[in-house]
mmCIF file of C-alpha atoms in Angstrom:
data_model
loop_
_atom_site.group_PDB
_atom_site.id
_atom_site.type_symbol
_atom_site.label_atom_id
_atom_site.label_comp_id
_atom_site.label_asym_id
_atom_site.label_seq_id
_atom_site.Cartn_x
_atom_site.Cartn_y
_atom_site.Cartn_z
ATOM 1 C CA UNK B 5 107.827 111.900 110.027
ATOM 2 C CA UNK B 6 104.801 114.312 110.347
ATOM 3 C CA UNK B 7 103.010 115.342 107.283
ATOM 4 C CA UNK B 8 103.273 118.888 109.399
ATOM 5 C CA UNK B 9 106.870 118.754 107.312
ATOM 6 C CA UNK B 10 104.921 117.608 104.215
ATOM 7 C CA UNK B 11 105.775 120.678 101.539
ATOM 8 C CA UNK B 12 104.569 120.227 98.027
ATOM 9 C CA UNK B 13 106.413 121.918 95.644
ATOM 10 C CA UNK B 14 106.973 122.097 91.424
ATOM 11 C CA UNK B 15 108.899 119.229 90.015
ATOM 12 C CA UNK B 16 112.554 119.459 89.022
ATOM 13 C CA UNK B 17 114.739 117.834 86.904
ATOM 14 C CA UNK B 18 117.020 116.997 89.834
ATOM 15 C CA UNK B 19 113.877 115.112 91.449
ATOM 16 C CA UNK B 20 114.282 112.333 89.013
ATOM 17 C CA UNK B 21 116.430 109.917 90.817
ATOM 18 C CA UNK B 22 114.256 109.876 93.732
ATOM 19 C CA UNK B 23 110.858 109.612 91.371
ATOM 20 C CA UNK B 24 112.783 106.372 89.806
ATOM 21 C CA UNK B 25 113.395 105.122 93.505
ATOM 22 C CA UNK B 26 109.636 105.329 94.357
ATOM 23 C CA UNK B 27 108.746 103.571 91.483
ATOM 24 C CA UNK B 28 110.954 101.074 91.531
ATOM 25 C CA UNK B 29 109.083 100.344 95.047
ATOM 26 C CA UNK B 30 106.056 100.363 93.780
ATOM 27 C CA UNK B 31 106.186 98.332 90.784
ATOM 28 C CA UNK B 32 109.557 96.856 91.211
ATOM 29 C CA UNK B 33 111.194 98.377 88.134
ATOM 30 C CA UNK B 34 114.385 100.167 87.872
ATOM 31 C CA UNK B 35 112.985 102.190 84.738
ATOM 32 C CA UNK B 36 115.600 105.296 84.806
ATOM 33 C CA UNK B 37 115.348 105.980 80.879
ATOM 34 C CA UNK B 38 111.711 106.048 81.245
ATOM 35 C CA UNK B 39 111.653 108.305 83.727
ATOM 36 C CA UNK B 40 113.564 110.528 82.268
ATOM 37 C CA UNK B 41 111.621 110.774 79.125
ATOM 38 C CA UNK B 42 108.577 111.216 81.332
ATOM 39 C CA UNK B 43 109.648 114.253 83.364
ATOM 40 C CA UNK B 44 111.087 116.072 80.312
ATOM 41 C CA UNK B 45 108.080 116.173 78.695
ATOM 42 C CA UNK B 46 106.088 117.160 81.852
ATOM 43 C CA UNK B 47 108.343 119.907 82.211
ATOM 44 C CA UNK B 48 108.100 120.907 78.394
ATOM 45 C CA UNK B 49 104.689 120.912 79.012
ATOM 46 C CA UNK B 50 103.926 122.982 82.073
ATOM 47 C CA UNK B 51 106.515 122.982 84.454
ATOM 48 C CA UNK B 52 104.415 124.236 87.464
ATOM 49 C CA UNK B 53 101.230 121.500 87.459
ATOM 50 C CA UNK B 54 104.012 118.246 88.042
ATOM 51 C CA UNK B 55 104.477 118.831 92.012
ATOM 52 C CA UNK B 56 106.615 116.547 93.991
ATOM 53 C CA UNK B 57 106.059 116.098 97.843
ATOM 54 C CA UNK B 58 108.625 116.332 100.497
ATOM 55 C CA UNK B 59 108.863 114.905 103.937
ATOM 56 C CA UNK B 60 111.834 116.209 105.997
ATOM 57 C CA UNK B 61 113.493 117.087 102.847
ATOM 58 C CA UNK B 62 113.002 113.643 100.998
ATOM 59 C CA UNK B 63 111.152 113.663 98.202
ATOM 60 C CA UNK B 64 108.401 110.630 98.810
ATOM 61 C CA UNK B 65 105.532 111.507 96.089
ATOM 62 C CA UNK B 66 104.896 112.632 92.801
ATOM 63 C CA UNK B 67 102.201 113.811 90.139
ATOM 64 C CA UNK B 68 102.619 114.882 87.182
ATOM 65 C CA UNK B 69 99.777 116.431 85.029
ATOM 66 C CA UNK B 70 98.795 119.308 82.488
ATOM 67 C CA UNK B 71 95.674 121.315 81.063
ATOM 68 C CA UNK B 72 94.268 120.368 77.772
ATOM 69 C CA UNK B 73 91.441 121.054 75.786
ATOM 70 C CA UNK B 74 89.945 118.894 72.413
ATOM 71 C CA UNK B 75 91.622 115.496 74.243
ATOM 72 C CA UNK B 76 88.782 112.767 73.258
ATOM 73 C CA UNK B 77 86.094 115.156 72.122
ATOM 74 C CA UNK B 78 85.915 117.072 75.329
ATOM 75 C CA UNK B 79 85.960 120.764 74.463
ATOM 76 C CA UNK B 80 85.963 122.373 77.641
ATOM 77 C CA UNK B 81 89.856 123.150 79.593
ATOM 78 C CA UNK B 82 90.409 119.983 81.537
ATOM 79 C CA UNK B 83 93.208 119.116 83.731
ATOM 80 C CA UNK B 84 94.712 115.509 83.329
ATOM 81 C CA UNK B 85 96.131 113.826 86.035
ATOM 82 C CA UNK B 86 98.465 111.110 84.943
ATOM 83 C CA UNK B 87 101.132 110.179 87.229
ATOM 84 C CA UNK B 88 100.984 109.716 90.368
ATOM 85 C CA UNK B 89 103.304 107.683 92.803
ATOM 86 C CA UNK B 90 103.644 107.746 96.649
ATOM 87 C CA UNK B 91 106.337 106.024 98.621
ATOM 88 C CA UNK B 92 105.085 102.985 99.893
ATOM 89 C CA UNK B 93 106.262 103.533 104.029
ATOM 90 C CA UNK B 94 104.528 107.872 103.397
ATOM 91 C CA UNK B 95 100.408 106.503 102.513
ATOM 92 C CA UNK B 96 97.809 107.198 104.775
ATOM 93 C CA UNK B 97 99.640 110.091 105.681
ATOM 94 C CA UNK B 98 97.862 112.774 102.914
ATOM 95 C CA UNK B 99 101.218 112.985 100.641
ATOM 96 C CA UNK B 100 98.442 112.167 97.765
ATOM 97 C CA UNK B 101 95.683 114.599 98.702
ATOM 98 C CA UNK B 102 97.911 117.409 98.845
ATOM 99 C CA UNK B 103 99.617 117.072 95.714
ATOM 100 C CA UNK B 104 96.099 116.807 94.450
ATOM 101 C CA UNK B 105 94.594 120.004 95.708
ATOM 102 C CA UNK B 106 97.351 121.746 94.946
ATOM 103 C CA UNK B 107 97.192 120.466 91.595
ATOM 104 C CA UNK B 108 93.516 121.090 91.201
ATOM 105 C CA UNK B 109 94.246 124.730 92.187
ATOM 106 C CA UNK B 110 96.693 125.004 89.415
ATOM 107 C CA UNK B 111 94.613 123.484 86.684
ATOM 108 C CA UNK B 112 91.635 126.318 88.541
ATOM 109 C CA UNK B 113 94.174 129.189 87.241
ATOM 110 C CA UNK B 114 94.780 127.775 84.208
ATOM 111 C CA UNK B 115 90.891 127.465 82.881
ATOM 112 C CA UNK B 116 90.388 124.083 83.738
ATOM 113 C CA UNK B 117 86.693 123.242 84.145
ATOM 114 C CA UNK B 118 87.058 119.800 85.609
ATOM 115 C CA UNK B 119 89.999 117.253 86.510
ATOM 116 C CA UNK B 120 90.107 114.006 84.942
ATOM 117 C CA UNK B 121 92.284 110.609 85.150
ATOM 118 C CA UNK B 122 91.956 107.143 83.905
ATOM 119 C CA UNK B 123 92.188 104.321 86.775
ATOM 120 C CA UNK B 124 92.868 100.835 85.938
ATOM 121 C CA UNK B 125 89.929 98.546 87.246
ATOM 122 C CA UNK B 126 92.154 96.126 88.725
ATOM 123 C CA UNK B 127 93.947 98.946 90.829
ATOM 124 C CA UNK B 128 91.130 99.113 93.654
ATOM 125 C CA UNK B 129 94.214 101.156 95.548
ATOM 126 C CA UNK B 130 94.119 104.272 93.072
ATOM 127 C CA UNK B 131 90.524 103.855 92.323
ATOM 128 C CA UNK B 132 89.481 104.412 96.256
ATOM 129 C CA UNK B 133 91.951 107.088 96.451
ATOM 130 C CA UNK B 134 90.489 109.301 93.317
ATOM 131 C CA UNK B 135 86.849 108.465 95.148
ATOM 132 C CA UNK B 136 88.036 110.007 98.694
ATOM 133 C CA UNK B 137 88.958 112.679 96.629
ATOM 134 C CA UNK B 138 85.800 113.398 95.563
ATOM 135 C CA UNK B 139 86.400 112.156 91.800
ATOM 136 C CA UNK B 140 83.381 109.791 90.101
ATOM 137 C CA UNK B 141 83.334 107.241 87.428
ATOM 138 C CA UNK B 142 82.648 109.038 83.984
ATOM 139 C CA UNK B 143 81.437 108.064 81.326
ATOM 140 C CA UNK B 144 84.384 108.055 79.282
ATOM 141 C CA UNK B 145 84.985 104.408 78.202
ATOM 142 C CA UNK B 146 88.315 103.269 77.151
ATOM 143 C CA UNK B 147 88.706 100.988 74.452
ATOM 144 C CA UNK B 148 91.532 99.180 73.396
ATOM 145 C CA UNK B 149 93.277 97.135 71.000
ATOM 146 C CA UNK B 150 96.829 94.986 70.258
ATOM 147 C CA UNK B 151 99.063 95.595 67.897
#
């Protein structure tokens, strides 16, 4: 596979199977209910920023994401980036990057002023990937507690 046959596209609800079959890959959970709940919302939401990308037909990444302003004192339009999975056998290969900039253009159109995510410090993976990207630590801190 080339990425020359890489087309990025808007999700659909028929993508869902094959978003459960990458994650299951990555993270070794069959999680279909989840993923369900995750792509209906996404597609409530704005159904043109979640993109899946296609190799040869085969759907082998996702990223789902949506425009919001007033999220944690941030005024400003700001498009979230909050999913994001790639088949494990389709990295290196720019499946990421241009679900990215095609994202990045959408959030453009819709008012967004910057593009944000949160990155797990233990996931060195994602956090080089967001930095190749051009993306920079902020200095939004999360904090968290147990329940």
């Amino acid at each position: 596979m080339t990425t020359s046959n890489l087309r990025v596209r808007p999700l659909d609800e028929l993508d869902l199977e094959a978003i459960g079959d990458i994650d299951e890959r990555i993270s070794g959970l069959y999680r279909p209910d989840y993923w369900e709940r995750r792509v209906g919302y996404y597609l409530r939401r704005d159904p043109d920023a979640s993109l899946v990308a296609e190799l040869d037909g085969r759907v082998v990444g996702f990223m789902f994401g949506e425009v919001r302003s007033g999220e944690f004192g941030l005024d400003e339009a700001t498009g979230w980036i909050e999913v994001l999975g790639v088949d494990p056998d389709c990295r290196g290969r720019d499946v990421g990057r241009s679900m990215a900039d095609r994202m990045c253009e959408h959030f453009r159109a819709r008012g967004a002023v910057a593009v944000r995510t949160f990155v797990d410090d233990e996931r060195d993976d994602l956090g080089g990937f967001f930095s190749a990207l051009g993306f920079e630590p902020a200095s939004l801190r999360p904090y968290v507690r147990s329940l």
